[in-house]
Amino acid sequence: MKSGLDYRNKLILAPMVRVGTLPMRLLSLEYGADLVYTEEIIDWKLLRAERHTNEVLGTVDYIDTTDGTVVFRTCPVERERVILQIGTASVERAVAVGKLVQQDVAAIDVNMGCPKDFSIKGGMGVALLYDLPRAKAILEALVQAVTIPVTCKIRVMPDPDETVQLARELQSTGISAIGVHGRTKTERPRDPVNEDAIARVATALHIPVIANGGSQSITRRHDVIKFTQRCSTTSAMVARAAEWNCSVFRPDGPLPLDDVIRRYLELSVRYDNSPSNTKYCVQMMLRSLQETPIGRRLLDSQTMQQICDIWDMGEYCRETQLRYHYAGIKGRRACRPRTLSVSDETGKDGSEPAASKKQCIEEVEPSEPLIEENICFIRSNFTDDKELPKSKLYLHAIRGGLPRAQYEVEQKDKLFRAIIRFDGQRYTSSFWEKNKRYAEQAAALVCLLTRGVESRDELIRNGAMLPAKKPTDGESCLESSIAESISVQHTMISASNLDFKEEGKSC
């Protein structure tokens, strides 16, 4: 039996890529949104993730075990009000995702409105509107397979009659509601929203219709309500207006932007949001203010610590990150390739484990030891290319009359590690990088550290290494570990900056 979720008379945070992550969803609910959508998550990303209960944060995390990426994070605060939007073109994958996540979300939405090329080429998003049999099959299968409501979000067609007929066909699958963005697949936010087309759909259907696309006329909650009235709906979802200032949902009117940013940062630190995602969302809030001194400071920031310092929240960030670190929170430094992360026990099918949990690139001959340090390469630490670790090691070799270093790189899943052969020794980092270049640079840092060219204290200070031990009795935990806290933040930004897909707005 389906759980109940009433989509009538609701003000909703629309799905937005890179914006609809946990801190923004929670802040929107706090300010008065009734429901919140996640950013669109592609089905296969969820299917290759593992569900973990994060006891430190009090969250449920879906983790891509090949690179440590948090694909989806949620918490009990939003459990009954969060709708997971998926991008899919497959009945089988859609159903598998639905069964996987239904215990953690209030409903599932299928994206049938994204006009981006990456979505259309995969048969997802707005492409489904032009493949009605597939669209209906996905919705029908989901409705039958899960115990929570299923919805979809579409764009209007150039012909209003065609839009109404399409919406009726989708309604027949048993979905609980439908979101309608009042622009066609070729129109963009600067184009006027077709409120009449939304109204025609709302009048023709018996399920709730959620109006979308009115941000140009929305600056406060009352504007959202007027938008629903013009569209003959009782509910609306807000994208860009909420992205700019999500206190737009407040009954008492929006708050000053600095207040919103501070509260957003507080939630981002509280829920260990990635620095790059946090930075992006704050940039979207600042808009034209990115050219101000504060905006330029944000542009130059690389860590959560640096972002929070701009709004006088640095101490809160340091203390929270330090507490999480010693509580055992796992970050990129805990990431291992899947082939090196299996249990030491035999598998359920009786097969032998692929490898032990201990990291190793290969079996090392006793006569050829491998010198290893847990060092990551953070590109923002090197403003001058001549100071890059590989360049520095090359000059070190020339000055010492030594042969050039030789690099060997191993890839497992989506991660990379390198071995350097230099002056009769081998060097590597135990930190798995997300591309070959960074792996080589990290290994070069290990070599430079071992040979005394780089300082351990400096590497700890700039976040490339963690301190070797916790503070001793009598030491100030904060004083002795501030570098460790910063290091954790640098590590997160170096990992999370690399593979965001093209940003988009509400589809």
mmCIF file of C-alpha atoms in Angstrom, residues 100-483:
data_model
loop_
_atom_site.group_PDB
_atom_site.id
_atom_site.type_symbol
_atom_site.label_atom_id
_atom_site.label_comp_id
_atom_site.label_asym_id
_atom_site.label_seq_id
_atom_site.Cartn_x
_atom_site.Cartn_y
_atom_site.Cartn_z
ATOM 1 C CA LEU A 100 16.882 0.757 -3.063
ATOM 2 C CA VAL A 101 15.907 4.179 -1.720
ATOM 3 C CA GLN A 102 12.221 3.906 -0.821
ATOM 4 C CA GLN A 103 12.959 3.479 2.879
ATOM 5 C CA ASP A 104 14.818 6.797 2.992
ATOM 6 C CA VAL A 105 12.680 9.219 0.961
ATOM 7 C CA ALA A 106 9.056 10.357 0.859
ATOM 8 C CA ALA A 107 8.615 9.941 -2.903
ATOM 9 C CA ILE A 108 10.405 9.422 -6.217
ATOM 10 C CA ASP A 109 10.263 11.751 -9.205
ATOM 11 C CA VAL A 110 11.339 10.889 -12.738
ATOM 12 C CA ASN A 111 12.987 13.754 -14.590
ATOM 13 C CA MET A 112 11.262 14.195 -17.951
ATOM 14 C CA GLY A 113 12.101 17.844 -18.429
ATOM 15 C CA CYS A 114 15.882 18.317 -18.476
ATOM 16 C CA PRO A 115 16.895 19.789 -21.869
ATOM 17 C CA LYS A 116 20.669 19.347 -21.415
ATOM 18 C CA ASP A 117 22.547 17.381 -24.071
ATOM 19 C CA PHE A 118 24.008 14.853 -21.613
ATOM 20 C CA SER A 119 20.480 13.945 -20.540
ATOM 21 C CA ILE A 120 18.877 13.852 -23.995
ATOM 22 C CA LYS A 121 21.691 11.777 -25.526
ATOM 23 C CA GLY A 122 21.139 9.195 -22.814
ATOM 24 C CA GLY A 123 17.422 9.031 -23.586
ATOM 25 C CA MET A 124 16.618 10.753 -20.297
ATOM 26 C CA GLY A 125 15.014 14.046 -19.353
ATOM 27 C CA VAL A 126 12.971 15.745 -22.033
ATOM 28 C CA ALA A 127 13.834 12.926 -24.465
ATOM 29 C CA LEU A 128 11.251 10.798 -22.643
ATOM 30 C CA LEU A 129 8.497 13.191 -23.729
ATOM 31 C CA TYR A 130 9.236 12.158 -27.299
ATOM 32 C CA ASP A 131 9.322 8.462 -26.376
ATOM 33 C CA LEU A 132 5.964 8.137 -24.655
ATOM 34 C CA PRO A 133 5.853 4.307 -24.518
ATOM 35 C CA ARG A 134 9.151 4.237 -22.648
ATOM 36 C CA ALA A 135 8.111 7.085 -20.353
ATOM 37 C CA LYS A 136 4.872 5.352 -19.437
ATOM 38 C CA ALA A 137 6.599 2.008 -18.942
ATOM 39 C CA ILE A 138 9.054 3.532 -16.474
ATOM 40 C CA LEU A 139 6.310 5.218 -14.470
ATOM 41 C CA GLU A 140 4.000 2.201 -14.489
ATOM 42 C CA ALA A 141 6.780 -0.110 -13.324
ATOM 43 C CA LEU A 142 7.814 2.267 -10.539
ATOM 44 C CA VAL A 143 4.251 2.741 -9.337
ATOM 45 C CA GLN A 144 3.866 -1.044 -9.109
ATOM 46 C CA ALA A 145 7.257 -1.685 -7.515
ATOM 47 C CA VAL A 146 7.515 0.818 -4.659
ATOM 48 C CA THR A 147 5.449 1.690 -1.610
ATOM 49 C CA ILE A 148 5.941 5.443 -1.894
ATOM 50 C CA PRO A 149 4.382 7.948 -4.336
ATOM 51 C CA VAL A 150 5.826 8.332 -7.828
ATOM 52 C CA THR A 151 5.700 11.572 -9.827
ATOM 53 C CA CYS A 152 7.314 13.057 -12.902
ATOM 54 C CA LYS A 153 8.334 16.531 -14.018
ATOM 55 C CA ILE A 154 7.843 17.635 -17.627
ATOM 56 C CA ARG A 155 8.145 20.674 -19.874
ATOM 57 C CA VAL A 156 5.334 22.027 -22.016
ATOM 58 C CA MET A 157 5.243 21.128 -25.700
ATOM 59 C CA PRO A 158 5.037 23.804 -28.411
ATOM 60 C CA ASP A 159 1.413 22.778 -29.005
ATOM 61 C CA PRO A 160 -0.725 23.262 -25.843
ATOM 62 C CA ASP A 161 -3.126 20.521 -26.930
ATOM 63 C CA GLU A 162 -0.231 18.101 -27.252
ATOM 64 C CA THR A 163 0.904 19.043 -23.740
ATOM 65 C CA VAL A 164 -2.509 18.254 -22.297
ATOM 66 C CA GLN A 165 -2.708 14.930 -24.117
ATOM 67 C CA LEU A 166 0.799 14.010 -22.987
ATOM 68 C CA ALA A 167 -0.022 14.852 -19.367
ATOM 69 C CA ARG A 168 -3.181 12.727 -19.520
ATOM 70 C CA GLU A 169 -1.188 9.760 -20.815
ATOM 71 C CA LEU A 170 1.318 10.115 -17.986
ATOM 72 C CA GLN A 171 -1.480 10.494 -15.435
ATOM 73 C CA SER A 172 -2.876 7.135 -16.577
ATOM 74 C CA THR A 173 0.222 5.354 -15.217
ATOM 75 C CA GLY A 174 -0.949 5.906 -11.640
ATOM 76 C CA ILE A 175 1.435 8.675 -10.653
ATOM 77 C CA SER A 176 0.481 10.864 -7.696
ATOM 78 C CA ALA A 177 1.301 14.287 -9.170
ATOM 79 C CA ILE A 178 3.018 15.955 -12.092
ATOM 80 C CA GLY A 179 5.300 18.971 -12.205
ATOM 81 C CA VAL A 180 5.003 21.206 -15.259
ATOM 82 C CA HIS A 181 7.742 23.632 -16.258
ATOM 83 C CA GLY A 182 6.127 26.287 -18.427
ATOM 84 C CA ARG A 183 8.817 26.381 -21.112
ATOM 85 C CA THR A 184 9.567 24.108 -24.051
ATOM 86 C CA LYS A 185 12.763 22.101 -24.398
ATOM 87 C CA THR A 186 14.393 24.856 -26.496
ATOM 88 C CA GLU A 187 13.423 27.759 -24.224
ATOM 89 C CA ARG A 188 15.621 29.049 -21.441
ATOM 90 C CA PRO A 189 15.069 31.022 -18.205
ATOM 91 C CA ARG A 190 15.192 34.365 -20.028
ATOM 92 C CA ASP A 191 12.144 33.324 -22.058
ATOM 93 C CA PRO A 192 8.698 34.024 -20.573
ATOM 94 C CA VAL A 193 7.015 31.167 -18.751
ATOM 95 C CA ASN A 194 3.802 29.902 -20.391
ATOM 96 C CA GLU A 195 1.410 30.105 -17.447
ATOM 97 C CA ASP A 196 -1.608 29.447 -19.661
ATOM 98 C CA ALA A 197 -0.167 26.113 -20.792
ATOM 99 C CA ILE A 198 0.323 25.063 -17.178
ATOM 100 C CA ALA A 199 -3.236 26.134 -16.390
ATOM 101 C CA ARG A 200 -4.637 24.028 -19.230
ATOM 102 C CA VAL A 201 -2.852 20.954 -17.870
ATOM 103 C CA ALA A 202 -4.032 21.682 -14.326
ATOM 104 C CA THR A 203 -7.636 21.981 -15.505
ATOM 105 C CA ALA A 204 -7.486 18.791 -17.541
ATOM 106 C CA LEU A 205 -6.031 16.443 -14.876
ATOM 107 C CA HIS A 206 -7.456 15.074 -11.655
ATOM 108 C CA ILE A 207 -4.052 14.620 -9.954
ATOM 109 C CA PRO A 208 -2.228 17.629 -8.473
ATOM 110 C CA VAL A 209 -0.237 19.739 -10.938
ATOM 111 C CA ILE A 210 2.822 21.591 -9.621
ATOM 112 C CA ALA A 211 3.597 24.816 -11.496
ATOM 113 C CA ASN A 212 7.255 25.605 -12.220
ATOM 114 C CA GLY A 213 9.229 28.270 -14.043
ATOM 115 C CA GLY A 214 8.056 31.524 -12.463
ATOM 116 C CA SER A 215 11.247 32.704 -10.760
ATOM 117 C CA GLN A 216 11.423 35.865 -12.857
ATOM 118 C CA SER A 217 8.388 37.189 -10.974
ATOM 119 C CA ILE A 218 9.194 35.713 -7.537
ATOM 120 C CA THR A 219 10.975 37.523 -4.715
ATOM 121 C CA ARG A 220 8.871 36.413 -1.740
ATOM 122 C CA ARG A 221 6.382 33.757 -0.640
ATOM 123 C CA HIS A 222 3.360 35.803 -1.684
ATOM 124 C CA ASP A 223 4.709 35.903 -5.249
ATOM 125 C CA VAL A 224 4.806 32.107 -5.310
ATOM 126 C CA ILE A 225 1.179 31.941 -4.268
ATOM 127 C CA LYS A 226 0.183 34.429 -6.967
ATOM 128 C CA PHE A 227 2.083 32.338 -9.509
ATOM 129 C CA THR A 228 0.053 29.253 -8.551
ATOM 130 C CA GLN A 229 -3.157 31.235 -8.924
ATOM 131 C CA ARG A 230 -2.236 32.401 -12.415
ATOM 132 C CA CYS A 231 -1.427 28.787 -13.330
ATOM 133 C CA SER A 232 -4.690 27.435 -11.853
ATOM 134 C CA THR A 233 -2.734 25.160 -9.499
ATOM 135 C CA THR A 234 -2.500 25.066 -5.735
ATOM 136 C CA SER A 235 1.187 24.101 -5.633
ATOM 137 C CA ALA A 236 4.382 25.461 -7.143
ATOM 138 C CA MET A 237 8.040 24.563 -7.106
ATOM 139 C CA VAL A 238 10.677 27.283 -7.048
ATOM 140 C CA ALA A 239 14.153 26.923 -8.571
ATOM 141 C CA ARG A 240 16.255 30.007 -9.296
ATOM 142 C CA ALA A 241 14.477 32.325 -6.849
ATOM 143 C CA ALA A 242 15.202 29.805 -4.096
ATOM 144 C CA GLU A 243 18.764 29.329 -5.323
ATOM 145 C CA TRP A 244 19.337 33.075 -4.949
ATOM 146 C CA ASN A 245 17.744 33.305 -1.507
ATOM 147 C CA CYS A 246 15.844 30.311 -0.165
ATOM 148 C CA SER A 247 14.251 32.421 2.573
ATOM 149 C CA VAL A 248 11.824 33.245 -0.258
ATOM 150 C CA PHE A 249 9.656 30.576 1.403
ATOM 151 C CA ARG A 250 9.335 32.534 4.673
ATOM 152 C CA PRO A 251 5.801 33.738 5.511
ATOM 153 C CA ASP A 252 7.331 36.867 7.082
ATOM 154 C CA GLY A 253 9.371 37.764 4.032
ATOM 155 C CA PRO A 254 12.923 37.032 2.921
ATOM 156 C CA LEU A 255 15.916 37.554 5.205
ATOM 157 C CA PRO A 256 19.079 39.557 4.435
ATOM 158 C CA LEU A 257 21.391 37.531 2.240
ATOM 159 C CA ASP A 258 24.247 37.449 4.776
ATOM 160 C CA ASP A 259 21.923 35.842 7.342
ATOM 161 C CA VAL A 260 20.898 33.203 4.821
ATOM 162 C CA ILE A 261 24.510 32.480 3.846
ATOM 163 C CA ARG A 262 25.608 32.114 7.469
ATOM 164 C CA ARG A 263 22.828 29.668 8.229
ATOM 165 C CA TYR A 264 23.575 27.767 5.028
ATOM 166 C CA LEU A 265 27.250 27.521 6.010
ATOM 167 C CA GLU A 266 26.281 26.325 9.465
ATOM 168 C CA LEU A 267 24.264 23.486 7.935
ATOM 169 C CA SER A 268 27.012 22.730 5.403
ATOM 170 C CA VAL A 269 29.555 22.296 8.182
ATOM 171 C CA ARG A 270 27.092 20.399 10.368
ATOM 172 C CA TYR A 271 26.403 17.883 7.604
ATOM 173 C CA ASP A 272 29.954 17.753 6.222
ATOM 174 C CA ASN A 273 28.991 19.090 2.805
ATOM 175 C CA SER A 274 31.814 19.213 0.281
ATOM 176 C CA PRO A 275 33.637 22.579 0.138
ATOM 177 C CA SER A 276 33.301 22.826 -3.639
ATOM 178 C CA ASN A 277 29.533 22.299 -3.550
ATOM 179 C CA THR A 278 29.196 24.761 -0.668
ATOM 180 C CA LYS A 279 31.250 27.327 -2.538
ATOM 181 C CA TYR A 280 29.156 26.909 -5.688
ATOM 182 C CA CYS A 281 25.876 27.414 -3.813
ATOM 183 C CA VAL A 282 27.155 30.544 -2.058
ATOM 184 C CA GLN A 283 28.347 31.912 -5.404
ATOM 185 C CA MET A 284 24.848 31.426 -6.779
ATOM 186 C CA MET A 285 23.467 33.377 -3.815
ATOM 187 C CA LEU A 286 25.916 36.238 -4.307
ATOM 188 C CA ARG A 287 25.170 36.578 -8.044
ATOM 189 C CA SER A 288 26.438 40.061 -9.067
ATOM 190 C CA LEU A 289 28.080 40.457 -5.658
ATOM 191 C CA GLN A 290 30.752 38.025 -6.797
ATOM 192 C CA GLU A 291 32.623 41.108 -8.050
ATOM 193 C CA THR A 292 32.743 42.657 -4.566
ATOM 194 C CA PRO A 293 35.651 42.135 -2.126
ATOM 195 C CA ILE A 294 33.675 39.401 -0.345
ATOM 196 C CA GLY A 295 32.879 37.729 -3.647
ATOM 197 C CA ARG A 296 36.535 37.775 -4.658
ATOM 198 C CA ARG A 297 37.522 36.259 -1.308
ATOM 199 C CA LEU A 298 35.025 33.482 -1.920
ATOM 200 C CA LEU A 299 36.392 32.932 -5.422
ATOM 201 C CA ASP A 300 39.897 32.535 -3.981
ATOM 202 C CA SER A 301 38.801 30.149 -1.227
ATOM 203 C CA GLN A 302 39.624 26.464 -1.484
ATOM 204 C CA THR A 303 38.554 24.970 1.860
ATOM 205 C CA MET A 304 35.468 25.056 4.037
ATOM 206 C CA GLN A 305 37.598 26.833 6.616
ATOM 207 C CA GLN A 306 38.390 29.646 4.207
ATOM 208 C CA ILE A 307 34.753 29.979 3.140
ATOM 209 C CA CYS A 308 33.524 30.134 6.736
ATOM 210 C CA ASP A 309 36.189 32.689 7.705
ATOM 211 C CA ILE A 310 34.620 35.170 5.281
ATOM 212 C CA TRP A 311 31.414 35.153 7.343
ATOM 213 C CA ASP A 312 33.156 34.949 10.751
ATOM 214 C CA MET A 313 32.319 31.285 11.237
ATOM 215 C CA GLY A 314 35.843 29.911 11.153
ATOM 216 C CA GLU A 315 35.935 28.838 14.789
ATOM 217 C CA TYR A 316 32.679 26.895 14.431
ATOM 218 C CA CYS A 317 34.060 25.181 11.334
ATOM 219 C CA ARG A 318 37.359 24.248 13.032
ATOM 220 C CA GLU A 319 35.753 22.852 16.147
ATOM 221 C CA THR A 320 33.090 20.893 14.256
ATOM 222 C CA GLN A 321 35.514 19.368 11.772
ATOM 223 C CA LEU A 322 37.914 18.443 14.554
ATOM 224 C CA ARG A 323 35.139 16.788 16.550
ATOM 225 C CA TYR A 324 34.010 14.815 13.510
ATOM 226 C CA HIS A 325 37.544 13.760 12.706
ATOM 227 C CA TYR A 326 38.143 12.272 16.145
ATOM 228 C CA ALA A 327 34.679 10.714 16.148
ATOM 229 C CA GLY A 328 35.856 8.644 13.206
ATOM 230 C CA ILE A 329 34.140 10.280 10.243
ATOM 231 C CA LYS A 330 35.335 8.886 6.955
ATOM 232 C CA GLY A 331 36.447 11.093 4.087
ATOM 233 C CA ARG A 332 38.540 10.744 0.962
ATOM 234 C CA ARG A 333 41.490 9.433 2.984
ATOM 235 C CA ALA A 334 39.416 6.358 3.812
ATOM 236 C CA CYS A 335 38.677 5.684 0.152
ATOM 237 C CA ARG A 336 39.999 2.511 -1.468
ATOM 238 C CA PRO A 337 39.392 1.006 -4.881
ATOM 239 C CA ARG A 338 36.635 -1.550 -4.708
ATOM 240 C CA THR A 339 39.069 -4.325 -5.669
ATOM 241 C CA LEU A 340 41.164 -3.506 -2.596
ATOM 242 C CA SER A 341 38.252 -3.073 -0.191
ATOM 243 C CA VAL A 342 36.676 -6.501 0.043
ATOM 244 C CA SER A 343 36.405 -8.534 3.206
ATOM 245 C CA ASP A 344 39.219 -10.868 4.227
ATOM 246 C CA GLU A 345 36.579 -13.557 4.464
ATOM 247 C CA THR A 346 35.449 -15.555 1.470
ATOM 248 C CA GLY A 347 32.549 -14.151 -0.473
ATOM 249 C CA LYS A 348 28.987 -15.332 -0.162
ATOM 250 C CA ASP A 349 29.442 -17.348 -3.317
ATOM 251 C CA GLY A 350 32.457 -19.098 -1.829
ATOM 252 C CA SER A 351 34.989 -17.243 -3.959
ATOM 253 C CA GLU A 352 38.241 -15.987 -2.521
ATOM 254 C CA PRO A 353 38.594 -12.291 -1.708
ATOM 255 C CA ALA A 354 40.204 -10.165 -4.401
ATOM 256 C CA ALA A 355 42.643 -8.528 -1.972
ATOM 257 C CA SER A 356 43.059 -7.581 1.640
ATOM 258 C CA LYS A 357 42.022 -4.204 3.030
ATOM 259 C CA LYS A 358 45.663 -3.188 3.313
ATOM 260 C CA GLN A 359 46.645 -0.909 0.457
ATOM 261 C CA CYS A 360 49.447 -1.980 -1.822
ATOM 262 C CA ILE A 361 50.309 -1.316 -5.428
ATOM 263 C CA GLU A 362 52.129 -4.573 -5.935
ATOM 264 C CA GLU A 363 54.191 -7.127 -4.103
ATOM 265 C CA VAL A 364 57.503 -5.485 -3.270
ATOM 266 C CA GLU A 365 60.752 -7.434 -3.478
ATOM 267 C CA PRO A 366 62.710 -7.333 -0.207
ATOM 268 C CA SER A 367 65.736 -5.976 -2.079
ATOM 269 C CA GLU A 368 63.681 -3.077 -3.422
ATOM 270 C CA PRO A 369 61.707 -1.466 -0.564
ATOM 271 C CA LEU A 370 58.818 0.898 -1.171
ATOM 272 C CA ILE A 371 58.809 4.157 0.794
ATOM 273 C CA GLU A 372 55.214 5.209 1.452
ATOM 274 C CA GLU A 373 53.565 8.285 3.012
ATOM 275 C CA ASN A 374 49.919 9.343 3.130
ATOM 276 C CA ILE A 375 50.241 12.508 1.047
ATOM 277 C CA CYS A 376 47.679 14.009 -1.328
ATOM 278 C CA PHE A 377 48.321 16.549 -4.058
ATOM 279 C CA ILE A 378 46.314 19.780 -3.744
ATOM 280 C CA ARG A 379 46.627 21.818 -6.933
ATOM 281 C CA SER A 380 45.710 25.124 -5.269
ATOM 282 C CA ASN A 381 48.878 24.926 -3.143
ATOM 283 C CA PHE A 382 50.985 25.565 -6.252
ATOM 284 C CA THR A 383 50.385 28.891 -7.967
ATOM 285 C CA ASP A 384 53.668 28.650 -9.895
ATOM 286 C CA ASP A 385 53.997 25.638 -12.202
ATOM 287 C CA LYS A 386 57.754 25.673 -11.635
ATOM 288 C CA GLU A 387 57.061 24.764 -8.007
ATOM 289 C CA LEU A 388 54.982 21.685 -8.838
ATOM 290 C CA PRO A 389 56.416 18.558 -7.153
ATOM 291 C CA LYS A 390 57.413 16.862 -10.417
ATOM 292 C CA SER A 391 59.161 20.025 -11.619
ATOM 293 C CA LYS A 392 60.907 20.413 -8.283
ATOM 294 C CA LEU A 393 62.047 16.772 -8.341
ATOM 295 C CA TYR A 394 63.340 17.211 -11.903
ATOM 296 C CA LEU A 395 65.473 20.189 -10.828
ATOM 297 C CA HIS A 396 66.634 18.277 -7.761
ATOM 298 C CA ALA A 397 67.863 15.484 -10.040
ATOM 299 C CA ILE A 398 69.714 17.878 -12.370
ATOM 300 C CA ARG A 399 71.437 19.692 -9.507
ATOM 301 C CA GLY A 400 72.506 16.391 -7.974
ATOM 302 C CA GLY A 401 73.654 14.888 -11.249
ATOM 303 C CA LEU A 402 71.108 12.093 -10.899
ATOM 304 C CA PRO A 403 68.997 10.316 -13.522
ATOM 305 C CA ARG A 404 65.455 11.587 -13.996
ATOM 306 C CA ALA A 405 62.687 9.988 -11.977
ATOM 307 C CA GLN A 406 60.690 7.205 -13.623
ATOM 308 C CA TYR A 407 56.914 7.075 -13.000
ATOM 309 C CA GLU A 408 54.655 4.029 -13.031
ATOM 310 C CA VAL A 409 50.901 4.534 -12.532
ATOM 311 C CA GLU A 410 48.315 1.955 -11.514
ATOM 312 C CA GLN A 411 44.577 2.457 -11.974
ATOM 313 C CA LYS A 412 41.941 0.546 -10.019
ATOM 314 C CA ASP A 413 38.290 1.434 -10.583
ATOM 315 C CA LYS A 414 38.398 5.241 -10.954
ATOM 316 C CA LEU A 415 41.405 5.840 -8.697
ATOM 317 C CA PHE A 416 45.134 6.157 -9.357
ATOM 318 C CA ARG A 417 48.409 5.666 -7.493
ATOM 319 C CA ALA A 418 51.929 6.132 -8.776
ATOM 320 C CA ILE A 419 55.355 4.680 -7.953
ATOM 321 C CA ILE A 420 58.493 6.731 -8.529
ATOM 322 C CA ARG A 421 61.844 5.082 -9.142
ATOM 323 C CA PHE A 422 64.550 7.572 -8.238
ATOM 324 C CA ASP A 423 68.194 7.174 -7.195
ATOM 325 C CA GLY A 424 67.806 3.493 -6.357
ATOM 326 C CA GLN A 425 64.653 3.917 -4.254
ATOM 327 C CA ARG A 426 60.913 3.589 -4.855
ATOM 328 C CA TYR A 427 58.339 6.046 -3.508
ATOM 329 C CA THR A 428 54.547 6.144 -3.424
ATOM 330 C CA SER A 429 51.629 7.725 -1.622
ATOM 331 C CA SER A 430 49.028 5.596 0.134
ATOM 332 C CA PHE A 431 46.438 8.210 -0.892
ATOM 333 C CA TRP A 432 44.485 7.200 -3.994
ATOM 334 C CA GLU A 433 44.088 10.156 -6.370
ATOM 335 C CA LYS A 434 41.328 10.750 -8.906
ATOM 336 C CA ASN A 435 43.555 11.194 -11.931
ATOM 337 C CA LYS A 436 46.966 10.089 -13.178
ATOM 338 C CA ARG A 437 48.591 13.530 -13.018
ATOM 339 C CA TYR A 438 47.693 14.056 -9.378
ATOM 340 C CA ALA A 439 48.936 10.561 -8.495
ATOM 341 C CA GLU A 440 52.332 11.338 -10.014
ATOM 342 C CA GLN A 441 52.534 14.673 -8.218
ATOM 343 C CA ALA A 442 51.638 13.037 -4.882
ATOM 344 C CA ALA A 443 54.329 10.400 -5.327
ATOM 345 C CA ALA A 444 56.817 13.156 -6.158
ATOM 346 C CA LEU A 445 55.924 14.856 -2.870
ATOM 347 C CA VAL A 446 56.705 11.630 -1.012
ATOM 348 C CA CYS A 447 60.093 11.485 -2.705
ATOM 349 C CA LEU A 448 60.833 15.145 -1.984
ATOM 350 C CA LEU A 449 59.817 14.738 1.658
ATOM 351 C CA THR A 450 62.011 11.679 2.125
ATOM 352 C CA ARG A 451 65.001 13.437 0.579
ATOM 353 C CA GLY A 452 64.547 16.543 2.730
ATOM 354 C CA VAL A 453 63.516 18.867 -0.100
ATOM 355 C CA GLU A 454 59.996 19.271 1.286
ATOM 356 C CA SER A 455 59.194 19.928 4.951
ATOM 357 C CA ARG A 456 56.793 17.641 6.803
ATOM 358 C CA ASP A 457 55.542 20.597 8.840
ATOM 359 C CA GLU A 458 54.819 22.543 5.660
ATOM 360 C CA LEU A 459 52.951 19.622 4.103
ATOM 361 C CA ILE A 460 50.832 19.324 7.238
ATOM 362 C CA ARG A 461 50.226 23.068 7.296
ATOM 363 C CA ASN A 462 48.971 23.208 3.708
ATOM 364 C CA GLY A 463 46.809 20.114 4.109
ATOM 365 C CA ALA A 464 48.732 17.561 2.076
ATOM 366 C CA MET A 465 49.407 15.382 5.143
ATOM 367 C CA LEU A 466 47.745 14.591 8.433
ATOM 368 C CA PRO A 467 49.708 14.785 11.694
ATOM 369 C CA ALA A 468 51.093 11.464 12.830
ATOM 370 C CA LYS A 469 49.406 11.400 16.232
ATOM 371 C CA LYS A 470 46.647 12.854 18.332
ATOM 372 C CA PRO A 471 47.475 15.453 21.002
ATOM 373 C CA THR A 472 48.996 14.130 24.214
ATOM 374 C CA ASP A 473 47.404 14.621 27.614
ATOM 375 C CA GLY A 474 47.488 18.227 28.667
ATOM 376 C CA GLU A 475 47.771 19.611 25.161
ATOM 377 C CA SER A 476 45.016 21.748 23.687
ATOM 378 C CA CYS A 477 43.134 19.549 21.239
ATOM 379 C CA LEU A 478 42.308 22.560 19.092
ATOM 380 C CA GLU A 479 45.823 24.047 19.112
ATOM 381 C CA SER A 480 47.637 20.821 18.326
ATOM 382 C CA SER A 481 45.183 19.692 15.665
ATOM 383 C CA ILE A 482 44.182 22.818 13.765
ATOM 384 C CA ALA A 483 46.395 21.736 10.884
#
